[in-house]
Amino acid sequence: LDKNTSGIVIIAKNIMSAQILFDLFKNKDDLVKEYITLVKGRVAKNGIIDSKLSKDANKNYVSVDEKKGKSALTSYMYLTYTTDFSLLKVKLISGHSHQIRVHLKSLNHPIINDYKYGDRRVNNYIRDKYGYEYQLLHASSITFKKVNGGLSYLSNKRFKAKPNDKFLEIVKGELSYEI
């Protein structure tokens, strides 16, 4: 997770578990990672973003680069919206640094309180109104489809985490919606 993203974090307790988890995250076919995010503007349809991303390691900045980038797929589904904001459920089909943040920015719907890729005016509005400093991106669930070896008991298991109270307050205050 990016440092300003809340939600589920997986930690291995030993080297064997770490290797299995590393392979799962590398392969990506046996994991489903879902996020909840509040973005700028009205998103009134579901979709898939398919664009190549390139990272400038010196600046820790990612951009869409169809010539030199790595293929990245992100699906999104709107949960509710107003003219100013939309609440989305996002699934990583592939997984790269800052993928969700950059993909949503490329649609002109940056994540609220994302000061690297977002809209500073809107971010300042939310920060000033609610006193919240973190981006409104939350890793809400992870599902293990098929796991081999010592962690096979995780197969077909889903783990969920509810956003923090401040995140929920902002969604309720701006969208009149309860997660």
mmCIF file with all atom_site columns, N, CA, C and O in Angstrom, residues 7-29:
data_model
loop_
_atom_site.group_PDB
_atom_site.id
_atom_site.type_symbol
_atom_site.label_atom_id
_atom_site.label_alt_id
_atom_site.label_comp_id
_atom_site.label_asym_id
_atom_site.label_entity_id
_atom_site.label_seq_id
_atom_site.pdbx_PDB_ins_code
_atom_site.Cartn_x
_atom_site.Cartn_y
_atom_site.Cartn_z
_atom_site.occupancy
_atom_site.B_iso_or_equiv
_atom_site.pdbx_formal_charge
_atom_site.auth_seq_id
_atom_site.auth_comp_id
_atom_site.auth_asym_id
_atom_site.auth_atom_id
_atom_site.pdbx_PDB_model_num
ATOM 1  N N  . GLY A 1 7  ? -6.224 0.561   5.057   1.00 0.00 ? 7  GLY A N  1
ATOM 2  C CA . GLY A 1 7  ? -6.821 -0.732  4.754   1.00 0.00 ? 7  GLY A CA 1
ATOM 3  C C  . GLY A 1 7  ? -5.961 -1.926  5.057   1.00 0.00 ? 7  GLY A C  1
ATOM 4  O O  . GLY A 1 7  ? -5.024 -1.864  5.853   1.00 0.00 ? 7  GLY A O  1
ATOM 5  N N  . ILE A 1 8  ? -6.280 -3.020  4.403   1.00 0.00 ? 8  ILE A N  1
ATOM 6  C CA . ILE A 1 8  ? -5.672 -4.319  4.656   1.00 0.00 ? 8  ILE A CA 1
ATOM 7  C C  . ILE A 1 8  ? -4.207 -4.335  4.263   1.00 0.00 ? 8  ILE A C  1
ATOM 8  O O  . ILE A 1 8  ? -3.843 -3.906  3.170   1.00 0.00 ? 8  ILE A O  1
ATOM 9  N N  . VAL A 1 9  ? -3.406 -4.848  5.176   1.00 0.00 ? 9  VAL A N  1
ATOM 10 C CA . VAL A 1 9  ? -1.991 -5.089  4.925   1.00 0.00 ? 9  VAL A CA 1
ATOM 11 C C  . VAL A 1 9  ? -1.726 -6.538  5.325   1.00 0.00 ? 9  VAL A C  1
ATOM 12 O O  . VAL A 1 9  ? -2.206 -7.000  6.364   1.00 0.00 ? 9  VAL A O  1
ATOM 13 N N  . ILE A 1 10 ? -0.978 -7.258  4.510   1.00 0.00 ? 10 ILE A N  1
ATOM 14 C CA . ILE A 1 10 ? -0.661 -8.648  4.802   1.00 0.00 ? 10 ILE A CA 1
ATOM 15 C C  . ILE A 1 10 ? 0.800  -8.740  5.208   1.00 0.00 ? 10 ILE A C  1
ATOM 16 O O  . ILE A 1 10 ? 1.672  -8.199  4.532   1.00 0.00 ? 10 ILE A O  1
ATOM 17 N N  . ILE A 1 11 ? 1.029  -9.445  6.305   1.00 0.00 ? 11 ILE A N  1
ATOM 18 C CA . ILE A 1 11 ? 2.380  -9.612  6.825   1.00 0.00 ? 11 ILE A CA 1
ATOM 19 C C  . ILE A 1 11 ? 2.632  -11.103 7.024   1.00 0.00 ? 11 ILE A C  1
ATOM 20 O O  . ILE A 1 11 ? 1.811  -11.802 7.625   1.00 0.00 ? 11 ILE A O  1
ATOM 21 N N  . ALA A 1 12 ? 3.755  -11.572 6.504   1.00 0.00 ? 12 ALA A N  1
ATOM 22 C CA . ALA A 1 12 ? 4.130  -12.976 6.671   1.00 0.00 ? 12 ALA A CA 1
ATOM 23 C C  . ALA A 1 12 ? 4.836  -13.162 8.014   1.00 0.00 ? 12 ALA A C  1
ATOM 24 O O  . ALA A 1 12 ? 5.620  -12.320 8.428   1.00 0.00 ? 12 ALA A O  1
ATOM 25 N N  . LYS A 1 13 ? 4.568  -14.303 8.652   1.00 0.00 ? 13 LYS A N  1
ATOM 26 C CA . LYS A 1 13 ? 5.179  -14.597 9.953   1.00 0.00 ? 13 LYS A CA 1
ATOM 27 C C  . LYS A 1 13 ? 6.466  -15.396 9.828   1.00 0.00 ? 13 LYS A C  1
ATOM 28 O O  . LYS A 1 13 ? 7.192  -15.541 10.807  1.00 0.00 ? 13 LYS A O  1
ATOM 29 N N  . ASN A 1 14 ? 6.730  -15.924 8.634   1.00 0.00 ? 14 ASN A N  1
ATOM 30 C CA . ASN A 1 14 ? 7.958  -16.701 8.447   1.00 0.00 ? 14 ASN A CA 1
ATOM 31 C C  . ASN A 1 14 ? 8.363  -16.674 6.975   1.00 0.00 ? 14 ASN A C  1
ATOM 32 O O  . ASN A 1 14 ? 7.608  -16.188 6.123   1.00 0.00 ? 14 ASN A O  1
ATOM 33 N N  . ILE A 1 15 ? 9.535  -17.212 6.682   1.00 0.00 ? 15 ILE A N  1
ATOM 34 C CA . ILE A 1 15 ? 10.074 -17.149 5.317   1.00 0.00 ? 15 ILE A CA 1
ATOM 35 C C  . ILE A 1 15 ? 9.223  -17.946 4.341   1.00 0.00 ? 15 ILE A C  1
ATOM 36 O O  . ILE A 1 15 ? 8.970  -17.497 3.215   1.00 0.00 ? 15 ILE A O  1
ATOM 37 N N  . MET A 1 16 ? 8.738  -19.119 4.738   1.00 0.00 ? 16 MET A N  1
ATOM 38 C CA . MET A 1 16 ? 7.899  -19.930 3.848   1.00 0.00 ? 16 MET A CA 1
ATOM 39 C C  . MET A 1 16 ? 6.633  -19.161 3.449   1.00 0.00 ? 16 MET A C  1
ATOM 40 O O  . MET A 1 16 ? 6.284  -19.088 2.282   1.00 0.00 ? 16 MET A O  1
ATOM 41 N N  . SER A 1 17 ? 5.980  -18.567 4.426   1.00 0.00 ? 17 SER A N  1
ATOM 42 C CA . SER A 1 17 ? 4.769  -17.790 4.149   1.00 0.00 ? 17 SER A CA 1
ATOM 43 C C  . SER A 1 17 ? 5.087  -16.587 3.269   1.00 0.00 ? 17 SER A C  1
ATOM 44 O O  . SER A 1 17 ? 4.331  -16.261 2.358   1.00 0.00 ? 17 SER A O  1
ATOM 45 N N  . ALA A 1 18 ? 6.202  -15.939 3.545   1.00 0.00 ? 18 ALA A N  1
ATOM 46 C CA . ALA A 1 18 ? 6.604  -14.778 2.745   1.00 0.00 ? 18 ALA A CA 1
ATOM 47 C C  . ALA A 1 18 ? 6.803  -15.169 1.287   1.00 0.00 ? 18 ALA A C  1
ATOM 48 O O  . ALA A 1 18 ? 6.376  -14.437 0.378   1.00 0.00 ? 18 ALA A O  1
ATOM 49 N N  . GLN A 1 19 ? 7.420  -16.316 1.028   1.00 0.00 ? 19 GLN A N  1
ATOM 50 C CA . GLN A 1 19 ? 7.649  -16.760 -0.352  1.00 0.00 ? 19 GLN A CA 1
ATOM 51 C C  . GLN A 1 19 ? 6.332  -17.059 -1.067  1.00 0.00 ? 19 GLN A C  1
ATOM 52 O O  . GLN A 1 19 ? 6.133  -16.683 -2.219  1.00 0.00 ? 19 GLN A O  1
ATOM 53 N N  . ILE A 1 20 ? 5.426  -17.734 -0.379  1.00 0.00 ? 20 ILE A N  1
ATOM 54 C CA . ILE A 1 20 ? 4.119  -18.045 -0.976  1.00 0.00 ? 20 ILE A CA 1
ATOM 55 C C  . ILE A 1 20 ? 3.373  -16.750 -1.290  1.00 0.00 ? 20 ILE A C  1
ATOM 56 O O  . ILE A 1 20 ? 2.819  -16.581 -2.388  1.00 0.00 ? 20 ILE A O  1
ATOM 57 N N  . LEU A 1 21 ? 3.346  -15.823 -0.348  1.00 0.00 ? 21 LEU A N  1
ATOM 58 C CA . LEU A 1 21 ? 2.657  -14.545 -0.569  1.00 0.00 ? 21 LEU A CA 1
ATOM 59 C C  . LEU A 1 21 ? 3.329  -13.752 -1.683  1.00 0.00 ? 21 LEU A C  1
ATOM 60 O O  . LEU A 1 21 ? 2.642  -13.149 -2.525  1.00 0.00 ? 21 LEU A O  1
ATOM 61 N N  . PHE A 1 22 ? 4.648  -13.755 -1.723  1.00 0.00 ? 22 PHE A N  1
ATOM 62 C CA . PHE A 1 22 ? 5.373  -13.070 -2.784  1.00 0.00 ? 22 PHE A CA 1
ATOM 63 C C  . PHE A 1 22 ? 4.952  -13.615 -4.145  1.00 0.00 ? 22 PHE A C  1
ATOM 64 O O  . PHE A 1 22 ? 4.670  -12.851 -5.074  1.00 0.00 ? 22 PHE A O  1
ATOM 65 N N  . ASP A 1 23 ? 4.886  -14.935 -4.269  1.00 0.00 ? 23 ASP A N  1
ATOM 66 C CA . ASP A 1 23 ? 4.481  -15.557 -5.529  1.00 0.00 ? 23 ASP A CA 1
ATOM 67 C C  . ASP A 1 23 ? 3.038  -15.204 -5.891  1.00 0.00 ? 23 ASP A C  1
ATOM 68 O O  . ASP A 1 23 ? 2.731  -14.958 -7.058  1.00 0.00 ? 23 ASP A O  1
ATOM 69 N N  . LEU A 1 24 ? 2.151  -15.177 -4.900  1.00 0.00 ? 24 LEU A N  1
ATOM 70 C CA . LEU A 1 24 ? 0.753  -14.811 -5.157  1.00 0.00 ? 24 LEU A CA 1
ATOM 71 C C  . LEU A 1 24 ? 0.647  -13.378 -5.676  1.00 0.00 ? 24 LEU A C  1
ATOM 72 O O  . LEU A 1 24 ? -0.070 -13.107 -6.635  1.00 0.00 ? 24 LEU A O  1
ATOM 73 N N  . PHE A 1 25 ? 1.354  -12.461 -5.036  1.00 0.00 ? 25 PHE A N  1
ATOM 74 C CA . PHE A 1 25 ? 1.296  -11.067 -5.452  1.00 0.00 ? 25 PHE A CA 1
ATOM 75 C C  . PHE A 1 25 ? 1.975  -10.850 -6.797  1.00 0.00 ? 25 PHE A C  1
ATOM 76 O O  . PHE A 1 25 ? 1.583  -9.978  -7.563  1.00 0.00 ? 25 PHE A O  1
ATOM 77 N N  . LYS A 1 26 ? 2.985  -11.649 -7.093  1.00 0.00 ? 26 LYS A N  1
ATOM 78 C CA . LYS A 1 26 ? 3.671  -11.541 -8.376  1.00 0.00 ? 26 LYS A CA 1
ATOM 79 C C  . LYS A 1 26 ? 2.783  -12.054 -9.508  1.00 0.00 ? 26 LYS A C  1
ATOM 80 O O  . LYS A 1 26 ? 2.669  -11.435 -10.557 1.00 0.00 ? 26 LYS A O  1
ATOM 81 N N  . ASN A 1 27 ? 2.120  -13.177 -9.280  1.00 0.00 ? 27 ASN A N  1
ATOM 82 C CA . ASN A 1 27 ? 1.269  -13.801 -10.285 1.00 0.00 ? 27 ASN A CA 1
ATOM 83 C C  . ASN A 1 27 ? -0.026 -13.018 -10.492 1.00 0.00 ? 27 ASN A C  1
ATOM 84 O O  . ASN A 1 27 ? -0.487 -12.840 -11.607 1.00 0.00 ? 27 ASN A O  1
ATOM 85 N N  . LYS A 1 28 ? -0.642 -12.566 -9.432  1.00 0.00 ? 28 LYS A N  1
ATOM 86 C CA . LYS A 1 28 ? -1.844 -11.737 -9.409  1.00 0.00 ? 28 LYS A CA 1
ATOM 87 C C  . LYS A 1 28 ? -3.132 -12.451 -9.830  1.00 0.00 ? 28 LYS A C  1
ATOM 88 O O  . LYS A 1 28 ? -4.212 -11.972 -9.568  1.00 0.00 ? 28 LYS A O  1
ATOM 89 N N  . ASP A 1 29 ? -3.038 -13.601 -10.522 1.00 0.00 ? 29 ASP A N  1
ATOM 90 C CA . ASP A 1 29 ? -4.248 -14.284 -10.978 1.00 0.00 ? 29 ASP A CA 1
ATOM 91 C C  . ASP A 1 29 ? -5.034 -14.923 -9.839  1.00 0.00 ? 29 ASP A C  1
ATOM 92 O O  . ASP A 1 29 ? -6.227 -15.159 -9.976  1.00 0.00 ? 29 ASP A O  1
#
